[in-house]
Short mmCIF file of C-alpha atoms in Angstrom, two decimals:
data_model
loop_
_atom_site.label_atom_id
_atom_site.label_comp_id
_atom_site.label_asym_id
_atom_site.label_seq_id
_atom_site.Cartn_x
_atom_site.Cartn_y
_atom_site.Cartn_z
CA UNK A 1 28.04 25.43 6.76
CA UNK A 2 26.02 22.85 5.01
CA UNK A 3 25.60 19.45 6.31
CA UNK A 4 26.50 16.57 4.08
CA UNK A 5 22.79 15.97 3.79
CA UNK A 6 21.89 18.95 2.64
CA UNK A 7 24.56 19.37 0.38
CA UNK A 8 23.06 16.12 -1.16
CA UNK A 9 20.13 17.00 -1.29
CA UNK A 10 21.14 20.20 -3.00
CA UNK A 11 23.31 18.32 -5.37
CA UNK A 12 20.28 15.84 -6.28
CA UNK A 13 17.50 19.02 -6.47
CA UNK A 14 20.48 21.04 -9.22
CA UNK A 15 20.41 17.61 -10.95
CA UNK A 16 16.93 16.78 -11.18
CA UNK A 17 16.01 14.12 -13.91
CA UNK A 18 12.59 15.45 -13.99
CA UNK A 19 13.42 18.93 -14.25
CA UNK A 20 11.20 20.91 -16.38
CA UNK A 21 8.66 17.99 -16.31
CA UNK A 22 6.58 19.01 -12.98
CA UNK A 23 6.06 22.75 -14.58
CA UNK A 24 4.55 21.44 -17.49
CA UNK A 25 0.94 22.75 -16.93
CA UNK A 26 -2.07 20.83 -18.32
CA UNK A 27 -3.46 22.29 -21.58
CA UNK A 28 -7.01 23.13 -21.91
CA UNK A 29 -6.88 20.53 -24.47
CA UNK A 30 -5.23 17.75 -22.37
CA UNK A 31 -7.93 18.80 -19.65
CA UNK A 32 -10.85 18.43 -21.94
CA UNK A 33 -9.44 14.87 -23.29
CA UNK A 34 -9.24 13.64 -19.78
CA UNK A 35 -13.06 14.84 -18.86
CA UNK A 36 -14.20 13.15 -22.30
CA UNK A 37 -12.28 9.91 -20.93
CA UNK A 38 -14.25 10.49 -17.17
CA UNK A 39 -17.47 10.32 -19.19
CA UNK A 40 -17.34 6.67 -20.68
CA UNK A 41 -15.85 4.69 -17.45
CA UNK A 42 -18.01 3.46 -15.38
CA UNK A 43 -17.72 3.86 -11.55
CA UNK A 44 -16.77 0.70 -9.64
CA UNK A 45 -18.74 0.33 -6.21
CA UNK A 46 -16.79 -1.08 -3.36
CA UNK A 47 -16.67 -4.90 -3.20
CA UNK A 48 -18.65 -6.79 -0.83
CA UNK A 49 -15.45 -8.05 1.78
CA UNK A 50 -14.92 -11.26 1.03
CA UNK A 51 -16.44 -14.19 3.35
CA UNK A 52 -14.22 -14.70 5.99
CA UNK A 53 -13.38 -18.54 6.99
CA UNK A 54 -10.54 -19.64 9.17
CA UNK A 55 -9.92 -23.60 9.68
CA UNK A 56 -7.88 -23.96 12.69
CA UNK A 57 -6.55 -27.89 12.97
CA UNK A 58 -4.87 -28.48 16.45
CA UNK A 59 -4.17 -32.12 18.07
CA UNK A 60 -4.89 -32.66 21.83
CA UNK A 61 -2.02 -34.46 23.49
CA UNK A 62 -4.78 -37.00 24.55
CA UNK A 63 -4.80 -37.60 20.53
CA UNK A 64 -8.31 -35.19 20.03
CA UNK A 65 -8.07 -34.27 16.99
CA UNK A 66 -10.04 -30.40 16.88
CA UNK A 67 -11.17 -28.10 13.66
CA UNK A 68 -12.21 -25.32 14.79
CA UNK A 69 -13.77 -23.22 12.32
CA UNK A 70 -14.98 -19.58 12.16
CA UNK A 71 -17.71 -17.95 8.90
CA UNK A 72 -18.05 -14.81 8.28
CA UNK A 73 -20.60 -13.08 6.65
CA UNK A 74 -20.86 -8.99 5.57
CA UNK A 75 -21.15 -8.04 9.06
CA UNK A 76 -19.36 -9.15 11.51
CA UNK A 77 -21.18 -9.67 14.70
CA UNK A 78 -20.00 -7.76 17.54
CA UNK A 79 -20.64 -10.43 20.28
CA UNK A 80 -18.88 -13.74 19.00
CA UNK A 81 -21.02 -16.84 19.30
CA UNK A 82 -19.66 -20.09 19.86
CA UNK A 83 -20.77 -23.73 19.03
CA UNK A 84 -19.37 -26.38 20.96
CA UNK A 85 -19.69 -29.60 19.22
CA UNK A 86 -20.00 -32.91 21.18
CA UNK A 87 -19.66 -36.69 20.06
CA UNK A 88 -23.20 -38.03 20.58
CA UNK A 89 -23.95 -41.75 20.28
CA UNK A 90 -26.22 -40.79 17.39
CA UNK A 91 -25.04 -40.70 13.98
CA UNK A 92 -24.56 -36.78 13.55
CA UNK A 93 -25.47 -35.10 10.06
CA UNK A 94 -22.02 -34.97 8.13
CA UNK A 95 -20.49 -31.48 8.56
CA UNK A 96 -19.97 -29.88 5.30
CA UNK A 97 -16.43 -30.12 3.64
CA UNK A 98 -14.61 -27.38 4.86
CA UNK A 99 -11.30 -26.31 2.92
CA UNK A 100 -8.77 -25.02 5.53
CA UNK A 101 -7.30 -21.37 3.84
CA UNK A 102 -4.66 -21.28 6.54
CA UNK A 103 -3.55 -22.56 9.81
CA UNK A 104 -3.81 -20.05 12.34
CA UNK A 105 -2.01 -20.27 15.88
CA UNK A 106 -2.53 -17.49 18.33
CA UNK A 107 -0.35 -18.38 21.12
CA UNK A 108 2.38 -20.90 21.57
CA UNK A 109 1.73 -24.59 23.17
CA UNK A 110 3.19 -25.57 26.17
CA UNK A 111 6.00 -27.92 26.23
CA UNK A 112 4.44 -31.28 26.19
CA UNK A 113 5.11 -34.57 24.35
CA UNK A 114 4.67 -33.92 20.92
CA UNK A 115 1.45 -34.92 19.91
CA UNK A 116 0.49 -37.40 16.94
CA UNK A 117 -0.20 -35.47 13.53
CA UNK A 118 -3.93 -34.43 13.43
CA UNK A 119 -6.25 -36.43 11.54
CA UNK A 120 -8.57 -34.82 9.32
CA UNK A 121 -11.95 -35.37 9.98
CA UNK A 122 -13.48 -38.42 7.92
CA UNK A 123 -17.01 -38.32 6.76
CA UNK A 124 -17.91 -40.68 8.89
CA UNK A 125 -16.52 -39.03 11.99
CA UNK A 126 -19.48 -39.49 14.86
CA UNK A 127 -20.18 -35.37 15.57
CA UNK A 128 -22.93 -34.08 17.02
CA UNK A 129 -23.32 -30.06 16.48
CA UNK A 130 -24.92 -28.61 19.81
CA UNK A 131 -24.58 -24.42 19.80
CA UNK A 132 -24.43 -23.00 22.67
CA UNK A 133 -24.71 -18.77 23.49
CA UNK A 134 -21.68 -17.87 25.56
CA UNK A 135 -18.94 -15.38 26.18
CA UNK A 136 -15.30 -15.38 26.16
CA UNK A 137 -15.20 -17.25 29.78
CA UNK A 138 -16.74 -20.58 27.67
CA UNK A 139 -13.48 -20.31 25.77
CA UNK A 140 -11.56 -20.64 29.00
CA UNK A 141 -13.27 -23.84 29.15
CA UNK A 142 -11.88 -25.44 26.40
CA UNK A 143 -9.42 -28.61 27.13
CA UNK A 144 -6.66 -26.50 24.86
CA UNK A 145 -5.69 -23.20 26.93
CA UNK A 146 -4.58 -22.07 23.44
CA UNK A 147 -7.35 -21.79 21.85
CA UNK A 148 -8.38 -18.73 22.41
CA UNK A 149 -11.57 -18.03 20.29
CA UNK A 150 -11.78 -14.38 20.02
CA UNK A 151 -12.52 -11.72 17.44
CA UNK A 152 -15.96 -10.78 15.55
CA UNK A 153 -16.75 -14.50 14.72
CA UNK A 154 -20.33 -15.46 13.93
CA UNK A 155 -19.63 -18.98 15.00
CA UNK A 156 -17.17 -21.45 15.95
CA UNK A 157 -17.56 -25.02 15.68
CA UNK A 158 -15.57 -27.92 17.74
CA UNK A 159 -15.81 -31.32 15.74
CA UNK A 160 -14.28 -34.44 17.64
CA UNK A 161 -13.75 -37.54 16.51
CA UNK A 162 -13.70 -38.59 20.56
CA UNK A 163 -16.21 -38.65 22.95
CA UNK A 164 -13.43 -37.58 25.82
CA UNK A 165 -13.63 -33.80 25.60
CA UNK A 166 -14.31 -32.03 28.50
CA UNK A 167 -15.70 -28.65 28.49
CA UNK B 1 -3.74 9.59 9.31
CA UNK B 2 -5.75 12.50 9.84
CA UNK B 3 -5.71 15.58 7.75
CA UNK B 4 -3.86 18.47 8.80
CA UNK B 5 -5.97 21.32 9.62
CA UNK B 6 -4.51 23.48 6.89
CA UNK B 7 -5.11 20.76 4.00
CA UNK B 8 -9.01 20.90 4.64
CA UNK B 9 -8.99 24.74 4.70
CA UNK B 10 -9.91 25.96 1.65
CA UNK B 11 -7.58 28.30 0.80
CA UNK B 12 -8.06 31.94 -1.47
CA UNK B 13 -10.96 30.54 -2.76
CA UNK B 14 -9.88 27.18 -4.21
CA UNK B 15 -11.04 24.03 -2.65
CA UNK B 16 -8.82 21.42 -1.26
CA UNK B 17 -7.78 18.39 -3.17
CA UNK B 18 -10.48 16.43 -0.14
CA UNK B 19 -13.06 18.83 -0.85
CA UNK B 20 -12.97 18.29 -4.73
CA UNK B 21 -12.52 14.73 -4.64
CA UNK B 22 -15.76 14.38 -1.67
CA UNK B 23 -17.18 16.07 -5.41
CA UNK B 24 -15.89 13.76 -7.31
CA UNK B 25 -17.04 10.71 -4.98
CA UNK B 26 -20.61 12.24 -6.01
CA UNK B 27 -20.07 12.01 -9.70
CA UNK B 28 -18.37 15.47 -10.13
CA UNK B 29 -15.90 15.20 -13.56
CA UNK B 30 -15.41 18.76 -13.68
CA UNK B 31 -13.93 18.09 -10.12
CA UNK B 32 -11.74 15.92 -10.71
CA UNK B 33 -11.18 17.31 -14.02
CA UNK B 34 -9.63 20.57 -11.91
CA UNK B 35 -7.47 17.63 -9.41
CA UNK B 36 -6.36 15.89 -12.31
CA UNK B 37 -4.45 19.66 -13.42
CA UNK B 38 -2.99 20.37 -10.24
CA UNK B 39 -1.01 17.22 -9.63
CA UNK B 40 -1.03 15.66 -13.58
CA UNK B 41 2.44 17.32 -14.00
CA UNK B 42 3.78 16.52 -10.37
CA UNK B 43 3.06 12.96 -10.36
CA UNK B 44 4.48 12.59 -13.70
CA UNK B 45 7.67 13.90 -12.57
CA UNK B 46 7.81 11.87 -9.75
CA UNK B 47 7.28 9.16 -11.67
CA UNK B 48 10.13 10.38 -14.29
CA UNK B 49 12.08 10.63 -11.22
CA UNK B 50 11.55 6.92 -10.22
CA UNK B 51 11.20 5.28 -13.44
CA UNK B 52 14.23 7.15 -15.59
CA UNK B 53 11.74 7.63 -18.49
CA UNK B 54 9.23 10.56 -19.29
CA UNK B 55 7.32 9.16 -21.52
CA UNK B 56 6.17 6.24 -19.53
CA UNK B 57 5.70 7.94 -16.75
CA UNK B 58 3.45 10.05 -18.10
CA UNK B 59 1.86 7.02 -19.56
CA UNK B 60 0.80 5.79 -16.14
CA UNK B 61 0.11 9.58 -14.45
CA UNK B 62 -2.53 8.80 -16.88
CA UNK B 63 -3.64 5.67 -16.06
CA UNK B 64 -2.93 6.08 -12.55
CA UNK B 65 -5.66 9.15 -12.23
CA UNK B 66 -8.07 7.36 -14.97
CA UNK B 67 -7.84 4.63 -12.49
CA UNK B 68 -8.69 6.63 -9.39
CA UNK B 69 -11.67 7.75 -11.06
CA UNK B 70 -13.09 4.55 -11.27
CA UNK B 71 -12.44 3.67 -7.29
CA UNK B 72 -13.01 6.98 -6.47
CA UNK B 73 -15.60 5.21 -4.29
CA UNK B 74 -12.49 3.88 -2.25
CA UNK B 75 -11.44 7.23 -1.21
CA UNK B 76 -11.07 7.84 2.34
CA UNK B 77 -12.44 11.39 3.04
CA UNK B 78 -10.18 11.05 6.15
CA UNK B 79 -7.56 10.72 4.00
CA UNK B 80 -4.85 12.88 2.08
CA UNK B 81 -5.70 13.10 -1.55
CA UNK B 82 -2.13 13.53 -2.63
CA UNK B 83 -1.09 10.49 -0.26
CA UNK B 84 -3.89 8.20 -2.41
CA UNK B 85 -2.69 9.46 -5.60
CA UNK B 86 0.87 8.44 -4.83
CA UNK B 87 -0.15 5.13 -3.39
CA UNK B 88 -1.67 4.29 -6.92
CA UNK B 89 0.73 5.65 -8.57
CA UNK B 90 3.75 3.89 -6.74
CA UNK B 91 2.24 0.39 -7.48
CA UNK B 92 1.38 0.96 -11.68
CA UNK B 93 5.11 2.27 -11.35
CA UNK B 94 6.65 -0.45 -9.42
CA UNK B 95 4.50 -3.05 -11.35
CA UNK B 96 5.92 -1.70 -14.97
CA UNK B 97 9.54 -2.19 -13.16
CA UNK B 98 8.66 -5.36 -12.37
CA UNK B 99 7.31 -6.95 -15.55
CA UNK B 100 10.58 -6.62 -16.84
CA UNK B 101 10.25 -4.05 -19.56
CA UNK B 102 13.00 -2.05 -20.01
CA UNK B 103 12.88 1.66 -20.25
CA UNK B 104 15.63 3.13 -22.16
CA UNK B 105 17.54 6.20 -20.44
CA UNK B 106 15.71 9.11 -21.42
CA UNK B 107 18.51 11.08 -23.35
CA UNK B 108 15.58 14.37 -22.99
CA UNK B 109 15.54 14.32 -19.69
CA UNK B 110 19.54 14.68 -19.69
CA UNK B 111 20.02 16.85 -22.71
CA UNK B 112 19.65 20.95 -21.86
CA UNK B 113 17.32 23.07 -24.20
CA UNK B 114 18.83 25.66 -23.24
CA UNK B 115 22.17 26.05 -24.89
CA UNK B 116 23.40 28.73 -22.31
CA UNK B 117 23.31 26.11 -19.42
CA UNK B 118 26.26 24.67 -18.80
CA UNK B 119 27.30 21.39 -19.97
CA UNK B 120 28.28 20.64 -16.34
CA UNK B 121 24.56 20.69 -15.15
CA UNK B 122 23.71 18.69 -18.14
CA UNK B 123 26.37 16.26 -16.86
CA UNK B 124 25.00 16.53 -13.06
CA UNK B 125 21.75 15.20 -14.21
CA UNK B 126 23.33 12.47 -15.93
CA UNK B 127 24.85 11.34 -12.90
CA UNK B 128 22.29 12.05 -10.32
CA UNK B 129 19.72 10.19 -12.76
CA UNK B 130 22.53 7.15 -12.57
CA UNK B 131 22.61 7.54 -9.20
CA UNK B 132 18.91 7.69 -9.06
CA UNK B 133 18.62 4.29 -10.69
CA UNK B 134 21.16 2.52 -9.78
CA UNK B 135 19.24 2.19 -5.88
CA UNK B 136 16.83 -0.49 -5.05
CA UNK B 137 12.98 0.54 -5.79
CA UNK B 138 12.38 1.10 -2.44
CA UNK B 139 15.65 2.60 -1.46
CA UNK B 140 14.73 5.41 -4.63
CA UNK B 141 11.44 5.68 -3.81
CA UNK B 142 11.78 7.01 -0.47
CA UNK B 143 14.30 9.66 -1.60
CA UNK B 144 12.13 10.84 -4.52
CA UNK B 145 9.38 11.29 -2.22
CA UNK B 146 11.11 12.87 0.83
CA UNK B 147 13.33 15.07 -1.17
CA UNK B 148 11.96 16.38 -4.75
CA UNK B 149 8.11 15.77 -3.69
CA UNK B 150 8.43 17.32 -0.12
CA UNK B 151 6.24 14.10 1.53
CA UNK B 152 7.57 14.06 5.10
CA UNK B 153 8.69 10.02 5.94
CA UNK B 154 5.10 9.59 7.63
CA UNK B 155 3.70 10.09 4.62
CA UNK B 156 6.17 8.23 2.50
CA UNK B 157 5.77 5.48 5.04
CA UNK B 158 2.82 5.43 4.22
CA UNK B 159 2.92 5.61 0.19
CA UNK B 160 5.34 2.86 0.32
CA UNK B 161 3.56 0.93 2.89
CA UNK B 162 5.91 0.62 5.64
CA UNK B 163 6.61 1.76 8.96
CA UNK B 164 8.16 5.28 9.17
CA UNK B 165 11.18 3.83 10.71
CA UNK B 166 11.80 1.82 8.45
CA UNK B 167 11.28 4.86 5.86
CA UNK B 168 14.23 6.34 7.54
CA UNK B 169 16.47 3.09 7.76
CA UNK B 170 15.97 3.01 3.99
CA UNK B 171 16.41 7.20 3.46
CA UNK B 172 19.85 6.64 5.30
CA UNK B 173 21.06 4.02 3.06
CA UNK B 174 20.45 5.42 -0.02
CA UNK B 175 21.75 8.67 1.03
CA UNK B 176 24.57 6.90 1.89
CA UNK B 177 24.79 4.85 -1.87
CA UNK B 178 24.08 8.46 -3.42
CA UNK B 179 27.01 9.88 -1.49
CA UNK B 180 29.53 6.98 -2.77
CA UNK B 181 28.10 7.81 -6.61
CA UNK B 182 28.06 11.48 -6.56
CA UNK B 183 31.36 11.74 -4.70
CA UNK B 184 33.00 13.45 -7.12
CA UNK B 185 30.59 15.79 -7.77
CA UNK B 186 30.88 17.07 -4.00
CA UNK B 187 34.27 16.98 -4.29
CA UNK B 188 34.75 19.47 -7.21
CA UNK B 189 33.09 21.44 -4.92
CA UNK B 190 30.22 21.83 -7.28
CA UNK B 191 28.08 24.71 -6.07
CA UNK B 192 24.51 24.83 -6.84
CA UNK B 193 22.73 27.58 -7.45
CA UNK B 194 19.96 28.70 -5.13
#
């Protein structure tokens, strides 16, 4: 005895909408049409992937504001380098604008007061960019247990508008 | 997903669909010339099948493999041919449903040729093409694939770009909207032949 499901799938097979269609074979003709067609479109390589940037913008509760960003080129580097970027009495070279494509958080934040709303970064924010070689134990370090920088990154950069971070 | 060990056998002498399109990665027309006339008339019917309309769905079997031959560069020798193929051709099909134009029943695909055929079959396709159309795209989609084009739910999981769970989930419910439409039909105790 048939289950119900195979007696619908009989019923929808008997009633095909295509039937007839799939055993139409291809004509010599239609065949040498569609290689004529072949001839005159060009192939399209692949793409080159598409520079990778991530903009993450996350608040201290002692009010540090941090952007975090990552840049990506072709090739990923296997080992992810990271750039830890200290306030410096001296008037640091103004970071190029960066346009955040989307906020990224990897883990949740502990329960805490809920921090002021991050400031961007003004132009005139006192950074000092000093880049540092290290491994996945230097993320550990960061005052933010969060941020966890993993991943194929070629960089990531810490800009503070305070001198109080502690690494 | 790999490729079954059977699919990359070449089999009495003809080449597999991976073999021929590896050809036709290298520039090889006559290659994809010969892919192009084994699944031209299949992939138009599944597309008949989803879209209600033979005509337009031959339309984009068209563009669909003129398409493929300028990505071919894309293709994934790791990769099911067939399972590629439907991918494309799923999205040119879902995107004509989506921009709104309106495809008129197909009165050819309902009408018999064949005036010895009974009218009853002619009226079974009616209703199993209502039936058909009346689902949601995806809730069609996986039963055209899993039950005229023989795709397991893996692989229809993976034409439709889900999870094969949630292949089944969706298989379930539209068997379950088909049985509610084709009632009738079941219970007239309609036998089918074969």
């Amino acid at each position: 005895m048939k289950s119900q499901d195979e007696k619908l799938e009989s019923l929808l097979r008997a009633g095909d909408p295509a039937d007839g269609v799939a055993e139409r074979p291809v004509t010599a003709q239609e065949r040498a049409a569609f290689v004529r067609q072949l001839v005159v479109v060009p192939p399209t390589t692949a793409p080159p992937r598409r520079a990778v940037g991530l903009v993450l913008v996350l608040a201290a509760a002692s009010g540090i504001s941090l952007v975090l960003w990552r840049s990506g080129g072709e090739t990923p580097t296997p080992t992810p380098q990271v750039a830890l970027v200290r306030p410096t009495h001296a008037p640091p070279p103004t970071p190029a604008p960066l346009t955040p494509m989307r906020s990224v958080r990897s883990v949740p934040p502990p329960r805490r007061r809920k921090p002021d709303k991050p400031k961007a970064v003004e132009p005139e924010s006192v950074v000092t960019r000093v880049v540092i070689e290290a491994d996945s134990t230097c993320t550990t370090a960061l005052p933010e247990e969060h941020l966890l920088i993993t991943g194929d990154a070629n960089s990531v950069v810490v800009v503070t508008e305070s001198s109080e971070v502690s690494l | 997903m790999a490729l079954d060990l059977c699919t990359k056998v070449e089999m009495q002498g003809e080449p597999s669909d991976e073999v021929l399109m590896q050809r036709a990665r290298a520039g090889d027309r006559d290659a994809y010339a010969t892919l192009f006339v084994r699944h031209r008339s299949a992939l138009t019917a599944f597309l008949t099948r989803f879209l209600g309309n033979a005509a337009r769905a031959e339309d984009i079997a068209q563009e669909t493999f003129l398409a493929l031959w300028t990505e071919r560069l894309r293709f994934d020798p790791q990769r099911r041919f067939k399972v590629w193929l439907y991918v494309a051709a799923r999205n040119r099909a879902i995107n004509a449903h989506r921009s709104k134009q309106e495809f008129p029943l197909d009165e050819s695909l309902i009408s018999d040729s064949n005036p010895l055929e009974s009218s009853a079959r002619t009226l079974l396709k009616e209703a199993v093409q209502g039936a058909l159309l009346a689902l949601p795209d995806t809730q069609r989609l996986v039963i055209v694939l899993t039950v005229y084009e023989g795709f397991t739910y893996r692989e229809a999981a993976q034409i439709m770009g889900g999870t094969e769970v949630a292949a089944r989930v969706l298989a379930h419910r539209a068997r379950q909207a088909l049985q509610k439409h084709l009632m009738h039909w079941k219970e007239m105790g309609y036998e089918i032949a074969g």
